[in-house]
């Protein structure tokens, strides 16, 4: 179950901070690589420390694995600045069997 945590809860209880990005469109095939999202994330300063993953939780979803609440908040700010129509959320979640989408640092 996906659940957004308050700042206090995330600091106290969450061992697996995660940035939920969006539900994946049904027309995307199983090998879709999310080029627009990868391009936006490629300019994140710590791109090598985060992971873009597709996972199934009541439907196909896309998110970012992060090392800490602070890194998650930085990813959210970066996504909002570079993908105006997205509304990422910091949640406490560890996707089961995610498909890792390769990312490279951009310019």
Coordinates of C-alpha atoms in Angstrom, one line a residue:
X1 CA 0.0 0.0 0.0
X2 CA 1.3 3.4 -0.9
X3 CA 1.2 6.0 1.9
X4 CA 2.5 9.5 2.2
X5 CA 4.3 10.2 5.4
X6 CA 4.4 13.4 7.4
X7 CA 7.9 14.9 7.8
X8 CA 8.1 13.7 11.4
X9 CA 6.9 10.2 10.6
X10 CA 9.3 9.9 7.7
X11 CA 12.3 10.8 9.9
X12 CA 11.3 8.6 12.8
X13 CA 9.9 5.4 11.1
X14 CA 10.8 5.3 7.5
X15 CA 13.8 3.1 6.5
X16 CA 12.9 3.2 2.8
X17 CA 12.2 6.7 1.6
X18 CA 10.9 6.6 -2.0
X19 CA 9.8 9.2 -4.5
X20 CA 6.6 8.2 -6.3
X21 CA 6.5 9.9 -9.7
X22 CA 3.4 8.8 -11.6
X23 CA 1.2 5.9 -12.9
X24 CA 2.6 4.4 -16.1
X25 CA 0.4 4.8 -19.2
X26 CA -1.2 1.5 -20.3
X27 CA 0.0 1.9 -23.9
X28 CA 3.7 1.8 -22.8
X29 CA 5.2 -1.6 -23.6
X30 CA 7.2 -3.6 -21.0
X31 CA 10.6 -2.3 -22.3
X32 CA 9.6 1.4 -22.4
X33 CA 12.5 3.5 -21.0
X34 CA 10.7 6.8 -20.0
X35 CA 13.0 9.1 -22.1
X36 CA 11.4 12.4 -20.9
X37 CA 11.7 11.4 -17.2
X38 CA 15.2 10.1 -17.7
X39 CA 16.2 13.3 -19.4
X40 CA 14.8 15.4 -16.5
X41 CA 16.5 13.3 -13.9
X42 CA 19.8 13.2 -15.7
X43 CA 20.6 16.7 -14.6
X44 CA 20.0 15.9 -10.9
X45 CA 23.3 16.6 -9.2
X46 CA 23.5 13.2 -7.4
X47 CA 22.0 11.2 -10.3
X48 CA 24.4 8.3 -9.7
X49 CA 23.0 7.9 -6.1
X50 CA 19.3 7.5 -7.2
X51 CA 17.5 4.8 -9.1
X52 CA 14.6 5.1 -11.5
X53 CA 12.3 2.0 -11.2
X54 CA 9.0 0.8 -12.6
X55 CA 7.0 -1.4 -10.3
X56 CA 3.5 -2.9 -9.9
X57 CA 1.3 -1.8 -7.1
X58 CA -2.3 -1.8 -8.2
X59 CA -1.0 -0.9 -11.6
X60 CA 2.3 0.0 -13.2
X61 CA 4.0 2.9 -11.5
X62 CA 7.2 4.8 -11.8
X63 CA 9.4 6.1 -8.9
X64 CA 12.8 6.9 -7.7
X65 CA 14.8 5.1 -5.0
X66 CA 16.6 7.6 -2.7
X67 CA 19.1 7.2 0.1
X68 CA 17.4 9.7 2.6
X69 CA 14.4 11.9 3.2
X70 CA 16.6 14.9 2.3
X71 CA 17.6 13.4 -1.0
X72 CA 14.0 12.5 -1.7
X73 CA 13.0 16.1 -1.1
X74 CA 15.8 17.3 -3.5
X75 CA 14.6 14.9 -6.2
X76 CA 11.0 16.2 -5.8
X77 CA 12.2 19.8 -6.1
X78 CA 14.2 18.9 -9.2
X79 CA 11.3 17.0 -10.8
X80 CA 8.9 19.9 -10.2
X81 CA 11.4 22.4 -11.7
X82 CA 12.0 20.2 -14.8
X83 CA 8.7 18.5 -15.3
X84 CA 6.0 21.1 -14.7
X85 CA 3.0 18.8 -14.9
X86 CA 4.3 16.1 -12.4
X87 CA 3.4 16.0 -8.8
X88 CA 6.0 13.6 -7.1
X89 CA 5.4 12.5 -3.5
X90 CA 7.9 11.3 -0.9
X91 CA 6.6 8.1 0.6
X92 CA 7.9 5.3 2.7
X93 CA 7.9 2.4 0.4
X94 CA 10.2 -0.4 -1.0
X95 CA 8.9 -1.7 -4.4
X96 CA 8.9 -5.4 -4.8
X97 CA 10.6 -6.7 -7.9
X98 CA 11.1 -3.4 -9.6
X99 CA 12.4 -3.0 -13.1
X100 CA 15.4 -0.7 -12.9
X101 CA 15.5 1.9 -15.7
X102 CA 19.1 2.8 -16.6
X103 CA 20.0 6.5 -16.2
X104 CA 23.1 8.5 -17.1
X105 CA 24.2 11.9 -16.0
X106 CA 23.2 14.6 -18.5
X107 CA 24.4 18.1 -19.1

